[in-house]
CSV table of C-alpha atoms and ligand atoms in Angstrom, one decimal:
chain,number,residue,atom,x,y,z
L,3,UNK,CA,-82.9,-0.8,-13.7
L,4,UNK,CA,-83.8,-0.8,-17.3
L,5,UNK,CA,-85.7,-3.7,-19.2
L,6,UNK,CA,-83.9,-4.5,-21.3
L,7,UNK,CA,-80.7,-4.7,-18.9
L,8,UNK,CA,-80.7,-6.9,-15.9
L,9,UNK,CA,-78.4,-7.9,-13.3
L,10,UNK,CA,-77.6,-10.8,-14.4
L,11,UNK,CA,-76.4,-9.3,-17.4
L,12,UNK,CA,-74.0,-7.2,-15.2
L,13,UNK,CA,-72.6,-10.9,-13.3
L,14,UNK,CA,-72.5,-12.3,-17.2
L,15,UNK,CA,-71.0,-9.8,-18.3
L,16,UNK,CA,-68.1,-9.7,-15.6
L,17,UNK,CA,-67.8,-13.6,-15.8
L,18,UNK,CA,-68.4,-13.3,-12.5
L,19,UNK,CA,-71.7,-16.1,-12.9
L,20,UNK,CA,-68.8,-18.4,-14.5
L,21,UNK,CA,-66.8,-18.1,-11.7
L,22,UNK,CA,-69.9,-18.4,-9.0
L,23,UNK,CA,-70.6,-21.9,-10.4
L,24,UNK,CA,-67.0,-23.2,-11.2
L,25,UNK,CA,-66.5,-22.3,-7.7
L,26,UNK,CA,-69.3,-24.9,-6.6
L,27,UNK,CA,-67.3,-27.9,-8.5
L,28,UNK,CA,-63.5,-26.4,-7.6
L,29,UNK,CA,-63.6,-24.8,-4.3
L,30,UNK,CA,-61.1,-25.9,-2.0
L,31,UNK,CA,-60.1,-26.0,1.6
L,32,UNK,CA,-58.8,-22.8,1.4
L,33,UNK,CA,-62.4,-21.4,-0.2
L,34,UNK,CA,-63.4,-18.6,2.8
L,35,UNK,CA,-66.7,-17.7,1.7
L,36,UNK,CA,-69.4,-18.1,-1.7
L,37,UNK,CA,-67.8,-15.6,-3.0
L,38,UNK,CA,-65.5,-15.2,-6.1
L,39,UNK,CA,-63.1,-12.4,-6.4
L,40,UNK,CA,-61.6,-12.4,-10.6
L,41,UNK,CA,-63.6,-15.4,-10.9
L,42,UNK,CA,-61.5,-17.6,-8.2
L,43,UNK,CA,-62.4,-18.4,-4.6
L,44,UNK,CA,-62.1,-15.6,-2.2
L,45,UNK,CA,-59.0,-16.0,0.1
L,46,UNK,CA,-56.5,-13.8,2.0
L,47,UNK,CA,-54.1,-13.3,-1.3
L,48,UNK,CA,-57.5,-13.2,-3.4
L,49,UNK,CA,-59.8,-11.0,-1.3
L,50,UNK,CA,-63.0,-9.0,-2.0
L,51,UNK,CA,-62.2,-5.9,-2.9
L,52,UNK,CA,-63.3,-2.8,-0.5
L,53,UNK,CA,-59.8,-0.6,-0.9
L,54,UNK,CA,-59.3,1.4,-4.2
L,55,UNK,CA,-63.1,3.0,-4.5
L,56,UNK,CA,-63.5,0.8,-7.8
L,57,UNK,CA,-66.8,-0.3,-8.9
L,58,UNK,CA,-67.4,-3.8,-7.8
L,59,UNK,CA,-69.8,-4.5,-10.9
L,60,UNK,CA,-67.0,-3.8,-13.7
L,61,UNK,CA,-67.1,-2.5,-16.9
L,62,UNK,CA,-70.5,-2.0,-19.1
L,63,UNK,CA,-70.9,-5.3,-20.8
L,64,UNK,CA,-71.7,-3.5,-24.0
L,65,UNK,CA,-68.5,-1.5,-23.6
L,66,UNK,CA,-66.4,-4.2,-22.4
L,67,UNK,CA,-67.8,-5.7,-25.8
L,68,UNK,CA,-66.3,-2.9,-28.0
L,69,UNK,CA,-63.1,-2.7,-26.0
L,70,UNK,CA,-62.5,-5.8,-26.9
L,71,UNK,CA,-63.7,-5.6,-31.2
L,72,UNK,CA,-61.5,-2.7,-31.1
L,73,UNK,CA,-58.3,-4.3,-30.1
L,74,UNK,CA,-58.1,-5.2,-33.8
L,75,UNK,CA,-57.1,-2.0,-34.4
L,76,UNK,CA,-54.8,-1.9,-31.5
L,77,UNK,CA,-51.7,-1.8,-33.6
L,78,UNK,CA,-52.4,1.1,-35.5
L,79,UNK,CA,-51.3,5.0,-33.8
L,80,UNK,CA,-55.2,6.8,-33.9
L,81,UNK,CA,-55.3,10.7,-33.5
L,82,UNK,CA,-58.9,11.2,-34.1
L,83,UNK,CA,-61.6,9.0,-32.0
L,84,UNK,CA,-60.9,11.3,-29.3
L,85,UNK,CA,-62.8,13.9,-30.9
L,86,UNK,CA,-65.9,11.8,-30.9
L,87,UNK,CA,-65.7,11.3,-27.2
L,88,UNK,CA,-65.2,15.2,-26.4
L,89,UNK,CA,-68.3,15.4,-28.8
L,90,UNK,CA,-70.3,13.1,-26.2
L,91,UNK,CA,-68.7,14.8,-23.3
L,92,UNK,CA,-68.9,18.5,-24.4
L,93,UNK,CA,-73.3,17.9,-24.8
L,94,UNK,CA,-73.5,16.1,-21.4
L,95,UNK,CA,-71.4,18.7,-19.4
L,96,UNK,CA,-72.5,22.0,-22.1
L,97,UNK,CA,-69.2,22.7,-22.5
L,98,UNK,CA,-67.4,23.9,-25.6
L,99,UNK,CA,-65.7,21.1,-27.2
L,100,UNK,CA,-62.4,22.8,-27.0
L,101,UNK,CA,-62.4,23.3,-23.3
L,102,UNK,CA,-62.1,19.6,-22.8
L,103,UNK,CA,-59.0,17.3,-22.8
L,104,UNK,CA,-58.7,13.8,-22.8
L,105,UNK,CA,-56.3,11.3,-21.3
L,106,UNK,CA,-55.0,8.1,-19.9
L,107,UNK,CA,-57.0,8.6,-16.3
L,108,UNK,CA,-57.3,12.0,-14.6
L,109,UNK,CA,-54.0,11.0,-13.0
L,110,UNK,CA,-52.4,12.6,-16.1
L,111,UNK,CA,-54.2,15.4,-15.4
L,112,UNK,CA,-53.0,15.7,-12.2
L,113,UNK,CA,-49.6,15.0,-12.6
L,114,UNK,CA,-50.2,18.2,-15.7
L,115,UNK,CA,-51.3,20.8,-13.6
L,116,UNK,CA,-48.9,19.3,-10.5
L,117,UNK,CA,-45.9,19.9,-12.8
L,118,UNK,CA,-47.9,23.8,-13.6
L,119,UNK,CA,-48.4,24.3,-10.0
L,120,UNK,CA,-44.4,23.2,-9.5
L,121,UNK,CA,-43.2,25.1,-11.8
L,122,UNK,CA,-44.5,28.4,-11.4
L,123,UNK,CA,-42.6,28.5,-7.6
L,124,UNK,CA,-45.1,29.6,-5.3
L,125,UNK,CA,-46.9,27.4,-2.8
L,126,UNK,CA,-49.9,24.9,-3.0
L,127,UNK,CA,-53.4,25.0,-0.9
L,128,UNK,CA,-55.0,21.9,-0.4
L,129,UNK,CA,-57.3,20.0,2.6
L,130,UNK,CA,-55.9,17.0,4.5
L,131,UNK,CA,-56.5,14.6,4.1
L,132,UNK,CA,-57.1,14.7,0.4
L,133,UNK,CA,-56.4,12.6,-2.3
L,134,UNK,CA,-52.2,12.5,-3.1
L,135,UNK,CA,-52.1,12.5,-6.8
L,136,UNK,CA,-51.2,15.9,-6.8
L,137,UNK,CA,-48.3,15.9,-4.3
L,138,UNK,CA,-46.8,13.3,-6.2
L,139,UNK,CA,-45.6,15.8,-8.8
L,140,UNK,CA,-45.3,19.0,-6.8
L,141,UNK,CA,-42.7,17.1,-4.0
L,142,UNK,CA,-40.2,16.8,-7.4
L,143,UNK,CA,-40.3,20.7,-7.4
L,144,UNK,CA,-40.0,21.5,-4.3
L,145,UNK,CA,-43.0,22.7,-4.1
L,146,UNK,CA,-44.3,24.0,-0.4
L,147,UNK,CA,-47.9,22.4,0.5
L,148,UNK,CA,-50.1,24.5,2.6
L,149,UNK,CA,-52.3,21.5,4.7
L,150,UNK,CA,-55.6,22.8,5.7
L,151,UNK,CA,-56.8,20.1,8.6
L,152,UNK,CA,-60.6,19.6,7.6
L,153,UNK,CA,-62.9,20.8,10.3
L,154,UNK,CA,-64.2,19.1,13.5
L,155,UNK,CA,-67.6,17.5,11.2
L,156,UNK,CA,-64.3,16.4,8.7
L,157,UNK,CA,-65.7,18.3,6.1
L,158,UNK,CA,-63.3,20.4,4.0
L,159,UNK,CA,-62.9,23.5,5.8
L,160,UNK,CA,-63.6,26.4,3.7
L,161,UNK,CA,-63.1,29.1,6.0
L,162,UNK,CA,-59.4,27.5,6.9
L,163,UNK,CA,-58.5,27.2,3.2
L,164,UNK,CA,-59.2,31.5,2.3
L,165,UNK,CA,-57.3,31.8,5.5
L,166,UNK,CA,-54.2,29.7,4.3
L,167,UNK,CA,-54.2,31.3,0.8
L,168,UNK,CA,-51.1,33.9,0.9
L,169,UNK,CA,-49.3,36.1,-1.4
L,170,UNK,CA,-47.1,33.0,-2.3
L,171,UNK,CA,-50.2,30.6,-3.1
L,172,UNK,CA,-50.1,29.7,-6.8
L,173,UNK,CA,-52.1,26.8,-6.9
L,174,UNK,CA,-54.9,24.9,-5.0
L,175,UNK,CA,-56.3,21.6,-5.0
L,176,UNK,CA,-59.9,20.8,-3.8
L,177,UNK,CA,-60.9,17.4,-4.2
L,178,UNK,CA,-64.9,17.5,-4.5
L,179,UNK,CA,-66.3,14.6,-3.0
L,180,UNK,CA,-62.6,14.3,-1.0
L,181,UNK,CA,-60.9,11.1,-0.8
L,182,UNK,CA,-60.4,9.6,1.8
L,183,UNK,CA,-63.6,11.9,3.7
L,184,UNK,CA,-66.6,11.2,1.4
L,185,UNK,CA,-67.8,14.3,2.5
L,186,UNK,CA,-68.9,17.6,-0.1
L,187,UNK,CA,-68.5,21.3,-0.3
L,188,UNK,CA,-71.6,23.2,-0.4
L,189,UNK,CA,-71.9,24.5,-3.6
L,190,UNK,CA,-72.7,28.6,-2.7
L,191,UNK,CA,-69.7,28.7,-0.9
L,192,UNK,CA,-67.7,26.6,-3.5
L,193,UNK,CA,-68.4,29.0,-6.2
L,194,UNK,CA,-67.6,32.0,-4.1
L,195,UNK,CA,-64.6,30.7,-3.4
L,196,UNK,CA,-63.5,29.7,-6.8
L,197,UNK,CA,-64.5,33.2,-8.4
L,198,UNK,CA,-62.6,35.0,-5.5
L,199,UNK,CA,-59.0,33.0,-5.2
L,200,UNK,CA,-59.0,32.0,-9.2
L,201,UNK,CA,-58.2,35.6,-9.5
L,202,UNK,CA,-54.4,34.5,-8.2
L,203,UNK,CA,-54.2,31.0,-8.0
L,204,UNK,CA,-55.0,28.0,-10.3
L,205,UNK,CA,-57.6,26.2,-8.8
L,206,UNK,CA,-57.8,22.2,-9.3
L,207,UNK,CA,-61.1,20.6,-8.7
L,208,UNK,CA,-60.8,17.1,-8.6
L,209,UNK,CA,-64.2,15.1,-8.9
L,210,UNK,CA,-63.9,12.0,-9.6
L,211,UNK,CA,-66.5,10.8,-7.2
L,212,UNK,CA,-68.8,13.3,-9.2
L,213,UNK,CA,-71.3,10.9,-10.4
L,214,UNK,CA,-72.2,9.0,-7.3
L,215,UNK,CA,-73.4,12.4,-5.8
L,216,UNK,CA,-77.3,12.5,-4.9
L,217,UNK,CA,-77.3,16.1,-2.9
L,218,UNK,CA,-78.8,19.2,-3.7
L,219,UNK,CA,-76.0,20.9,-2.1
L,220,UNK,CA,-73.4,19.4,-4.3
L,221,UNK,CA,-72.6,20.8,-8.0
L,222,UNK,CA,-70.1,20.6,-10.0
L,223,UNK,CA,-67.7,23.7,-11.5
L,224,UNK,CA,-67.9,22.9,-14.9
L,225,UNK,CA,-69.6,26.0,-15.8
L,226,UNK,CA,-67.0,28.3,-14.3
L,227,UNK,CA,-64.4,27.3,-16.5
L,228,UNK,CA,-65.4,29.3,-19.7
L,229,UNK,CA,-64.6,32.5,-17.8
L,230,UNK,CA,-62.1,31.8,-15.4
L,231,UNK,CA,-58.7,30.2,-17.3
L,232,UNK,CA,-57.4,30.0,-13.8
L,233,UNK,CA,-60.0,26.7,-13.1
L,234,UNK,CA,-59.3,23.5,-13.8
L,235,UNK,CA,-61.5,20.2,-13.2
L,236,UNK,CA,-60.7,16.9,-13.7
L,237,UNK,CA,-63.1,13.8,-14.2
L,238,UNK,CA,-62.4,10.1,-14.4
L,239,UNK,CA,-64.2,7.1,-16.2
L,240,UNK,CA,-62.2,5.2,-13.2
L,241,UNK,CA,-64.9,5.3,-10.7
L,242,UNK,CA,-68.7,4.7,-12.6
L,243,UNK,CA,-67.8,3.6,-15.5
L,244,UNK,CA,-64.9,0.8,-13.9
L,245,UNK,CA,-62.4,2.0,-16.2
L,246,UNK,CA,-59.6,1.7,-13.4
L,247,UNK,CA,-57.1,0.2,-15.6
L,248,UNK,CA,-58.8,1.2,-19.0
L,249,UNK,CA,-57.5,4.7,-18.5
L,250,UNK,CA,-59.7,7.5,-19.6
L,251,UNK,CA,-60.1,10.7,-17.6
L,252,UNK,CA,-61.1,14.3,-18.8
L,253,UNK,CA,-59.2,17.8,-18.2
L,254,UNK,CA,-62.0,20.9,-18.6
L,255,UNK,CA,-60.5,23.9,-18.5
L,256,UNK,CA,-60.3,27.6,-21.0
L,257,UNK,CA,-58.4,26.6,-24.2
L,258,UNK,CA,-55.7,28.8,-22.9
L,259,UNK,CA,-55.1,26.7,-20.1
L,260,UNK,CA,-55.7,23.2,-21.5
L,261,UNK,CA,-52.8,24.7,-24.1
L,262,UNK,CA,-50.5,24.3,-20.9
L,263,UNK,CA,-51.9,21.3,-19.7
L,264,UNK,CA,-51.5,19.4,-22.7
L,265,UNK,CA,-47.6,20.2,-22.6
L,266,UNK,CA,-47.0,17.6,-20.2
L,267,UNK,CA,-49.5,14.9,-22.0
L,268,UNK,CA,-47.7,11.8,-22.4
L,269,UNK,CA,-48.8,11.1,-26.1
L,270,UNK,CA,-52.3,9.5,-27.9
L,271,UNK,CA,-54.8,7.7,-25.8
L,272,UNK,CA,-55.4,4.3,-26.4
L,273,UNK,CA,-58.0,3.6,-28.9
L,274,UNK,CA,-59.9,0.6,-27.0
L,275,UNK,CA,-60.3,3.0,-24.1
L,276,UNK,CA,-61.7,5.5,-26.5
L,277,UNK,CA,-63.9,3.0,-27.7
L,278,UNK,CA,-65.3,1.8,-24.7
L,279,UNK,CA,-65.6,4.6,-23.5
L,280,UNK,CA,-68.2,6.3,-26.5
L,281,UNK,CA,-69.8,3.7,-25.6
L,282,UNK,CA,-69.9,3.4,-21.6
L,283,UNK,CA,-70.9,7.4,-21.4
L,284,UNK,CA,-73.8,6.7,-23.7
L,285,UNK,CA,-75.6,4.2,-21.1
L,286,UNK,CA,-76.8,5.8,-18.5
L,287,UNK,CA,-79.0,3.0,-17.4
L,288,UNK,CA,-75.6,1.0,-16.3
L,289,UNK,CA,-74.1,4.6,-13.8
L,290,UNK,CA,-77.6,4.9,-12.3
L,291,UNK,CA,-77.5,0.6,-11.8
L,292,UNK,CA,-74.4,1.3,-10.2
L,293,UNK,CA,-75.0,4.0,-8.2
L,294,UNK,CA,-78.4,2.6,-6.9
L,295,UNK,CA,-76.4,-0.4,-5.4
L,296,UNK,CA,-73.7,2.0,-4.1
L,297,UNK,CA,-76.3,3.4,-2.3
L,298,UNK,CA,-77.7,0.3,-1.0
L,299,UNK,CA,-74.5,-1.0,0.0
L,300,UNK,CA,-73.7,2.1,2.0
L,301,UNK,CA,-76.9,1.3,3.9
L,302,UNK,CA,-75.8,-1.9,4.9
L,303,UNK,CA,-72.8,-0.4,6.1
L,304,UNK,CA,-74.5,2.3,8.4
L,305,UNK,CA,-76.8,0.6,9.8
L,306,UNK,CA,-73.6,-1.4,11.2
L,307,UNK,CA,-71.9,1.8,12.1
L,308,UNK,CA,-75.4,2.6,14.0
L,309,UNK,CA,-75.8,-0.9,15.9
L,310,UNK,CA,-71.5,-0.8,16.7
L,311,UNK,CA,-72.2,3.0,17.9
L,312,UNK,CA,-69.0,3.9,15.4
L,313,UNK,CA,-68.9,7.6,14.4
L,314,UNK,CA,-68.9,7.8,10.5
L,315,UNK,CA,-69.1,10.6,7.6
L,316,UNK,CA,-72.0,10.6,5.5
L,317,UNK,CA,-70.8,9.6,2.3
L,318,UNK,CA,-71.3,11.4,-1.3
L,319,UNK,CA,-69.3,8.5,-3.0
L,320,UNK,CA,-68.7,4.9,-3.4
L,321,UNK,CA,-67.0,4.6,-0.1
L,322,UNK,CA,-66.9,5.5,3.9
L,323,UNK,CA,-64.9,6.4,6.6
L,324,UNK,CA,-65.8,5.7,9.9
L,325,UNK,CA,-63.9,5.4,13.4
L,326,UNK,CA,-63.3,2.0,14.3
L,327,UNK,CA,-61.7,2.6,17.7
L,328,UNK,CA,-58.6,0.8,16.9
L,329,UNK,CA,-55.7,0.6,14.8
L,330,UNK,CA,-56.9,0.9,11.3
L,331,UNK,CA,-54.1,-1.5,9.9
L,332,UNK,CA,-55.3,-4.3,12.5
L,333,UNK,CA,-58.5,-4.0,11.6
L,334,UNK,CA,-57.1,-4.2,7.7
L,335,UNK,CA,-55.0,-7.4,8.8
L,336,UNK,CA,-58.3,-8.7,10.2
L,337,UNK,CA,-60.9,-8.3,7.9
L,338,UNK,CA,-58.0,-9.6,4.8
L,339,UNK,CA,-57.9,-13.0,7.0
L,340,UNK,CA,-61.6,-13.3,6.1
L,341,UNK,CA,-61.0,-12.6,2.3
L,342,UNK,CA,-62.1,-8.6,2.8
L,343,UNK,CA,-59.4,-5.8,1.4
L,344,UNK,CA,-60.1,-2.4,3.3
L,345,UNK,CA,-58.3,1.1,2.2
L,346,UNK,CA,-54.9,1.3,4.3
L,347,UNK,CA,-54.8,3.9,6.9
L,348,UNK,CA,-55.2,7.9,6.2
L,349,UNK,CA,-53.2,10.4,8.6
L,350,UNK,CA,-54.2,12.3,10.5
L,351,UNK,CA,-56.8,10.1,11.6
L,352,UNK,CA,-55.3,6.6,12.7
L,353,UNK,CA,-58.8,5.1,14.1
L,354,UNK,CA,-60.8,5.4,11.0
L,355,UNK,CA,-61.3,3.5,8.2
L,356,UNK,CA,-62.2,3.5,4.5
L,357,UNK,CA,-64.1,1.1,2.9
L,358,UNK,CA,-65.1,1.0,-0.3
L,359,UNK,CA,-68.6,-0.3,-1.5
L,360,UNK,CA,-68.4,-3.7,-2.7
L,361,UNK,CA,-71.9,-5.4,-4.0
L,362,UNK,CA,-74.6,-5.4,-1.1
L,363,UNK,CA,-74.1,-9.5,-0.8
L,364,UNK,CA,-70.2,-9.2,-0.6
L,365,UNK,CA,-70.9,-6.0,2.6
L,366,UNK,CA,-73.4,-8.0,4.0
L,367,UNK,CA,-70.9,-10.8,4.6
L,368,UNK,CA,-68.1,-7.8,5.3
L,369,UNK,CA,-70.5,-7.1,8.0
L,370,UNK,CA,-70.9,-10.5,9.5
L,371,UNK,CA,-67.2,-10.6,10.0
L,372,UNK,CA,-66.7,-7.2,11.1
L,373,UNK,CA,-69.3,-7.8,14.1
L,374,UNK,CA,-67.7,-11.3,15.0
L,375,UNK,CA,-64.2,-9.5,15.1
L,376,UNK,CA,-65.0,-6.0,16.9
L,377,UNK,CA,-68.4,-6.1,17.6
Z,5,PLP,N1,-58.7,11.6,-8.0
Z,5,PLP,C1,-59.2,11.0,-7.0
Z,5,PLP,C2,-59.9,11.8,-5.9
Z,5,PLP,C3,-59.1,9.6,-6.8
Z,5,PLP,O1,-59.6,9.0,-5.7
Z,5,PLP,C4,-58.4,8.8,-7.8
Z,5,PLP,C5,-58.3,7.4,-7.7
Z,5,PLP,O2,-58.6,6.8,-6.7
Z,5,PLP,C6,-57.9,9.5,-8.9
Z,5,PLP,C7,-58.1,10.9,-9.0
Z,5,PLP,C8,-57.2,8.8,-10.0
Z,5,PLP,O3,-58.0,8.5,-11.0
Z,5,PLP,P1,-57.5,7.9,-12.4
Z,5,PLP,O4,-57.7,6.5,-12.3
Z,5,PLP,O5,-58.4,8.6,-13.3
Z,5,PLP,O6,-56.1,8.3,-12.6
């Protein structure tokens, strides 16, 4: 943590100190815990919020700040602020300017190359699980998905994917950290494989987990885009930067390729997002706040997973997935009685869980309940 930035700046930020003391005067019968979720007392309909990966701490307070100036402006169509923000982007990633796009989440982005992948007729590679964005738009082609189970550690198989890629493969989606496995591809083998099977397939890397990765054995595949049009990643300001419903994610790929990509944008991105986001990738003191208590809060977590003897994944993101033993949705229903939203349930694995990282105060009280309830 910076100086000049503290925590508390975060909480004022958030309004979530407003809501801590309001909650000392208005609290009422049906208060569960200290905590506030929005602002309002935690209950089942208003829980703590472990389910969607998000970043518990919100949006930058200086961003949120210029979000917010810049909504005068909000009625006016604006074509050019995007260009500043591939500026910032294109230094950080040393990337061209022109092999970036930008757009309302990487969701666009996947639903782009999806609607590439579908269209072109042959079939798509991907892990499962993975994350489902891109299934969304190939099941409107048609489109046959090759599922690549993830191998007996749950990490993404490599060896099974070359061996699923055919003649009729077109596309394939690797989602690096995966979702709902926090788990990484090693980054020799990821490179091999992208510089091999980008020779006949697209190849979507999605990493929107990028930034909360701390392992030597993880990089990204920016680099190989300048000389590979067949390679595709996508990044999101969803994840560190709390953009959720802001709506910002990048597209980096050959100017060839973005060309095609862009054919299936949905129009300008909002100007506020812009704005907040020039200003959200220029902080880095406020990612490497929020990954630091990522990291913390994923300790609290394992050490339960340790005492409970629960098998878990090591995990390369802001969320785990461990084997509870049970049902997964009754051990959702349980934990929401106590005011604590867990991820839903992930074929093929009904037994495990995801939880995303909530502050380490909220998972040490996520903890508490877990242990009275299954421990
Ligand atoms: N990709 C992965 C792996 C995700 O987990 C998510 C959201 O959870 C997304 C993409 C969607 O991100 P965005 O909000 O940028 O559309």
């Amino acid at each position: 943590m910076t100086k000049n930035i503290t925590r508390r700046d975060w909480l004022v930020g958030t309004g979530a100190v407003a809501g801590g003391m309001m909650l000392g005067s208005t609290a009422s019968a049906q208060t569960i815990n200290d905590f506030t979720a929005f602002g309002d007392a935690v209950t089942p309909d208003n829980p703590i919020r472990m389910t969607n990966n998000e970043n518990p701490y919100g949006i930058n307070p200086k961003a949120m700040k210029v979000i917010i100036e810049a909504y005068k402006r909000a009625h006016t169509y604006n074509f050019t602020t995007s260009r500043e923000l591939i500026k910032i982007i294109a230094k950080m990633e040393n990337l061209p300017e022109d092999h970036i796009t930008v757009g309302a989440g990487s969701g666009e982005f996947l639903m782009a190359t999806g609607a590439l992948c579908g269209m072109s007729g042959g079939d798509l590679v991907a892990p499962f699980p993975t994350y489902g964005g891109i299934f969304r738009t190939v099941s409107n082609f048609g489109t046959n998905v090759i599922r690549v189970p993830v191998a007996d550690d749950m990490t993404i198989d490599m060896d099974a994917m070359r061996k699923a890629v055919t003649d009729k493969t077109t596309c394939i989606y690797l989602c690096n950290p995966n979702n709902p496995i926090p788990s990484i591809i090693e980054k020799k083998a990821l490179e091999e494989f992208c510089l091999e099977f980008s020779k006949k397939a697209m190849i979507v890397i999605d990493e929107a987990y990028y930034e909360y990765v701390r392992d030597d054995s993880f990089s990204t595949m920016a680099h190989l885009v300048k000389d590979n049009p067949n390679i595709v990643i996508l990044r999101t300001a969803s994840k560190i930067h709390a953009f959720a419903n802001v709506r910002i994610g990048f597209a980096f790929a050959h100017p060839d390729t973005l060309k095609e990509i862009r054919k299936f944008r949905s129009g300008t991105v909002a100007y506020p997002s812009l704005m907040g986001a020039i200003e959200s990738y220029q902080d880095p003191a406020y990612s490497k706040f929020v990954v630091d208590k990522n990291y913390e809060s994923l300790n609290i977590l394992y050490k339960m997973f340790d005492e409970l003897e629960m098998p878990y994944v090591n995990a390369h993101a802001n969320f785990v997935y461990a084997n509870a033993g049970r049902d997964a949705d009754e051990v959702r229903d349980k934990l929401r009685q106590s005011g604590v939203l867990i991820g839903r349930k992930y074929e093929p694995f009904p037994n495990w869980i995801r939880i995303s990282t909530a502050k380490p105060e909220e998972m040490d009280y996520m903890v508490k309940i877990y242990k009275r309830e299954f421990g």
